[in-house]
Amino acid sequence: MSGEVLLSGVLVTLALVFYTVGVWSERLQRYLRPWHLGAFWVGLVLDGAGTYAMDRLVPGWQWNVHAFTGLSAFLLMLVHAAWASWVVWCGSAEAKGTFHRYSLFVWLFWLIPYFGGMYAGMASRSGG
C-alpha cells in the first residue's frame, strides 16, 4: 500500500471518528454543545483532506454513485456544521435540544460513501 493511499484512508477514518463522537455524544446528551460543534468541523475538514488526497491518486474525475454520494454527504456535513454553529451561538435552548435529530441523518448518510469507498477499494485490489 502506498503512503498516499494510507494517508487518505487514515484522514477519512479520522473524519469518521470525530464525526461519530460528535454526533453520538450530542444524541446521547440530547443537547448541542460547543465541543460537539468542534467535532463536526474537525470531521468535515478531515473528510475534505482525505477526499482530496484520494482524488490525487485517481487520474481524471469519474462521476459515479460513489462520487455522487460522497459529494452529497460532504455538502450535508457542511450544512450540518454551519447550522450547528448557528444553533450553538444564536439558537434557543429548544433548538439545541432537538438538533440531534438532523445530526443522525447526516451521519447515517455519510456512512454510505465511507463504506462504499472501502468496498470499492477492496474490490479493486482483489480484482473484483
mmCIF file of C-alpha atoms in Angstrom:
data_model
loop_
_atom_site.group_PDB
_atom_site.id
_atom_site.type_symbol
_atom_site.label_atom_id
_atom_site.label_comp_id
_atom_site.label_asym_id
_atom_site.label_seq_id
_atom_site.Cartn_x
_atom_site.Cartn_y
_atom_site.Cartn_z
ATOM 1 C CA MET A 1 0.000 0.000 0.000
ATOM 2 C CA SER A 2 1.399 3.366 -0.972
ATOM 3 C CA GLY A 3 1.868 6.170 1.527
ATOM 4 C CA GLU A 4 -0.719 8.297 -0.281
ATOM 5 C CA VAL A 5 -3.370 5.575 -0.051
ATOM 6 C CA LEU A 6 -2.580 5.077 3.623
ATOM 7 C CA LEU A 7 -2.699 8.821 4.334
ATOM 8 C CA SER A 8 -6.050 9.279 2.604
ATOM 9 C CA GLY A 9 -7.520 6.256 4.404
ATOM 10 C CA VAL A 10 -6.290 7.497 7.781
ATOM 11 C CA LEU A 11 -7.665 11.003 7.179
ATOM 12 C CA VAL A 12 -11.114 9.759 6.179
ATOM 13 C CA THR A 13 -11.183 7.282 9.066
ATOM 14 C CA LEU A 14 -10.253 10.060 11.499
ATOM 15 C CA ALA A 15 -13.134 12.043 9.986
ATOM 16 C CA LEU A 16 -15.392 9.109 10.814
ATOM 17 C CA VAL A 17 -14.095 9.018 14.394
ATOM 18 C CA PHE A 18 -14.557 12.752 15.027
ATOM 19 C CA TYR A 19 -17.933 12.927 13.329
ATOM 20 C CA THR A 20 -19.168 9.811 15.133
ATOM 21 C CA VAL A 21 -18.048 11.102 18.530
ATOM 22 C CA GLY A 22 -19.710 14.466 17.868
ATOM 23 C CA VAL A 23 -22.990 13.051 16.573
ATOM 24 C CA TRP A 24 -23.430 10.267 19.106
ATOM 25 C CA SER A 25 -22.383 12.262 22.147
ATOM 26 C CA GLU A 26 -24.767 15.015 21.079
ATOM 27 C CA ARG A 27 -27.520 12.457 20.585
ATOM 28 C CA LEU A 28 -26.916 10.790 23.958
ATOM 29 C CA GLN A 29 -26.714 14.130 25.779
ATOM 30 C CA ARG A 30 -29.716 15.415 23.782
ATOM 31 C CA TYR A 31 -28.241 18.898 23.775
ATOM 32 C CA LEU A 32 -25.879 20.549 21.287
ATOM 33 C CA ARG A 33 -22.737 21.854 22.994
ATOM 34 C CA PRO A 34 -19.799 23.831 21.554
ATOM 35 C CA TRP A 35 -17.435 20.848 21.711
ATOM 36 C CA HIS A 36 -19.865 18.836 19.530
ATOM 37 C CA LEU A 37 -19.609 21.662 17.047
ATOM 38 C CA GLY A 38 -15.808 21.364 17.135
ATOM 39 C CA ALA A 39 -16.037 17.630 16.427
ATOM 40 C CA PHE A 40 -18.330 18.305 13.439
ATOM 41 C CA TRP A 41 -15.937 20.855 11.930
ATOM 42 C CA VAL A 42 -12.845 18.711 12.534
ATOM 43 C CA GLY A 43 -14.636 15.741 10.933
ATOM 44 C CA LEU A 44 -15.593 17.878 7.938
ATOM 45 C CA VAL A 45 -12.041 19.185 7.453
ATOM 46 C CA LEU A 46 -10.551 15.691 7.777
ATOM 47 C CA ASP A 47 -13.100 14.318 5.305
ATOM 48 C CA GLY A 48 -12.242 17.048 2.832
ATOM 49 C CA ALA A 49 -8.497 16.460 3.263
ATOM 50 C CA GLY A 50 -8.880 12.700 2.877
ATOM 51 C CA THR A 51 -11.082 13.080 -0.177
ATOM 52 C CA TYR A 52 -8.583 15.491 -1.722
ATOM 53 C CA ALA A 53 -5.747 13.042 -1.041
ATOM 54 C CA MET A 54 -7.717 10.202 -2.652
ATOM 55 C CA ASP A 55 -8.662 12.353 -5.615
ATOM 56 C CA ARG A 56 -4.966 12.972 -6.327
ATOM 57 C CA LEU A 57 -4.448 9.197 -6.618
ATOM 58 C CA VAL A 58 -7.030 8.688 -9.359
ATOM 59 C CA PRO A 59 -6.394 10.427 -12.694
ATOM 60 C CA GLY A 60 -9.446 12.269 -14.001
ATOM 61 C CA TRP A 61 -12.840 12.775 -12.437
ATOM 62 C CA GLN A 62 -15.270 9.871 -12.606
ATOM 63 C CA TRP A 63 -18.898 10.699 -11.966
ATOM 64 C CA ASN A 64 -20.437 7.581 -10.418
ATOM 65 C CA VAL A 65 -22.580 6.551 -7.450
ATOM 66 C CA HIS A 66 -19.650 6.856 -5.040
ATOM 67 C CA ALA A 67 -18.787 10.355 -6.265
ATOM 68 C CA PHE A 68 -22.441 11.425 -6.062
ATOM 69 C CA THR A 69 -22.998 10.064 -2.544
ATOM 70 C CA GLY A 70 -19.607 11.378 -1.395
ATOM 71 C CA LEU A 71 -20.277 14.906 -2.657
ATOM 72 C CA SER A 72 -23.822 14.823 -1.277
ATOM 73 C CA ALA A 73 -22.572 13.648 2.118
ATOM 74 C CA PHE A 74 -19.863 16.310 2.202
ATOM 75 C CA LEU A 75 -22.394 19.040 1.389
ATOM 76 C CA LEU A 76 -24.767 17.691 4.050
ATOM 77 C CA MET A 77 -21.896 17.746 6.566
ATOM 78 C CA LEU A 78 -21.091 21.331 5.586
ATOM 79 C CA VAL A 79 -24.710 22.437 6.017
ATOM 80 C CA HIS A 80 -24.890 20.455 9.264
ATOM 81 C CA ALA A 81 -21.764 22.107 10.715
ATOM 82 C CA ALA A 82 -22.867 25.585 9.610
ATOM 83 C CA TRP A 83 -26.358 25.093 11.020
ATOM 84 C CA ALA A 84 -24.898 23.671 14.265
ATOM 85 C CA SER A 85 -22.690 26.767 14.514
ATOM 86 C CA TRP A 86 -25.730 28.996 14.252
ATOM 87 C CA VAL A 87 -27.660 26.913 16.804
ATOM 88 C CA VAL A 88 -24.770 26.935 19.313
ATOM 89 C CA TRP A 89 -24.210 30.693 19.118
ATOM 90 C CA CYS A 90 -27.681 32.069 18.310
ATOM 91 C CA GLY A 91 -30.209 29.293 18.799
ATOM 92 C CA SER A 92 -32.653 28.735 21.592
ATOM 93 C CA ALA A 93 -32.328 26.055 24.246
ATOM 94 C CA GLU A 94 -35.112 24.209 22.434
ATOM 95 C CA ALA A 95 -33.136 24.270 19.153
ATOM 96 C CA LYS A 96 -30.063 22.950 20.983
ATOM 97 C CA GLY A 97 -32.185 20.153 22.417
ATOM 98 C CA THR A 98 -33.701 18.994 19.126
ATOM 99 C CA PHE A 99 -30.746 19.434 16.761
ATOM 100 C CA HIS A 100 -29.585 15.820 17.274
ATOM 101 C CA ARG A 101 -32.392 14.544 15.022
ATOM 102 C CA TYR A 102 -30.763 16.063 11.945
ATOM 103 C CA SER A 103 -27.272 15.027 13.039
ATOM 104 C CA LEU A 104 -28.090 11.318 12.992
ATOM 105 C CA PHE A 105 -29.498 11.551 9.454
ATOM 106 C CA VAL A 106 -26.324 13.254 8.168
ATOM 107 C CA TRP A 107 -24.079 10.728 9.922
ATOM 108 C CA LEU A 108 -26.018 7.759 8.511
ATOM 109 C CA PHE A 109 -25.895 9.247 5.001
ATOM 110 C CA TRP A 110 -22.142 9.852 5.343
ATOM 111 C CA LEU A 111 -21.615 6.156 6.088
ATOM 112 C CA ILE A 112 -22.791 5.263 2.553
ATOM 113 C CA PRO A 113 -19.767 6.732 0.727
ATOM 114 C CA TYR A 114 -17.423 5.766 3.572
ATOM 115 C CA PHE A 115 -18.221 2.066 3.402
ATOM 116 C CA GLY A 116 -18.875 2.203 -0.350
ATOM 117 C CA GLY A 117 -15.387 3.580 -0.902
ATOM 118 C CA MET A 118 -13.907 0.963 1.403
ATOM 119 C CA TYR A 119 -15.692 -1.784 -0.527
ATOM 120 C CA ALA A 120 -14.617 -0.358 -3.894
ATOM 121 C CA GLY A 121 -11.011 -0.155 -2.739
ATOM 122 C CA MET A 122 -11.013 -3.752 -1.540
ATOM 123 C CA ALA A 123 -12.773 -4.991 -4.681
ATOM 124 C CA SER A 124 -10.251 -3.270 -6.944
ATOM 125 C CA ARG A 125 -7.349 -4.858 -5.034
ATOM 126 C CA SER A 126 -8.853 -8.336 -5.277
ATOM 127 C CA GLY A 127 -9.570 -7.970 -8.985
ATOM 128 C CA GLY A 128 -13.352 -7.980 -8.474
#
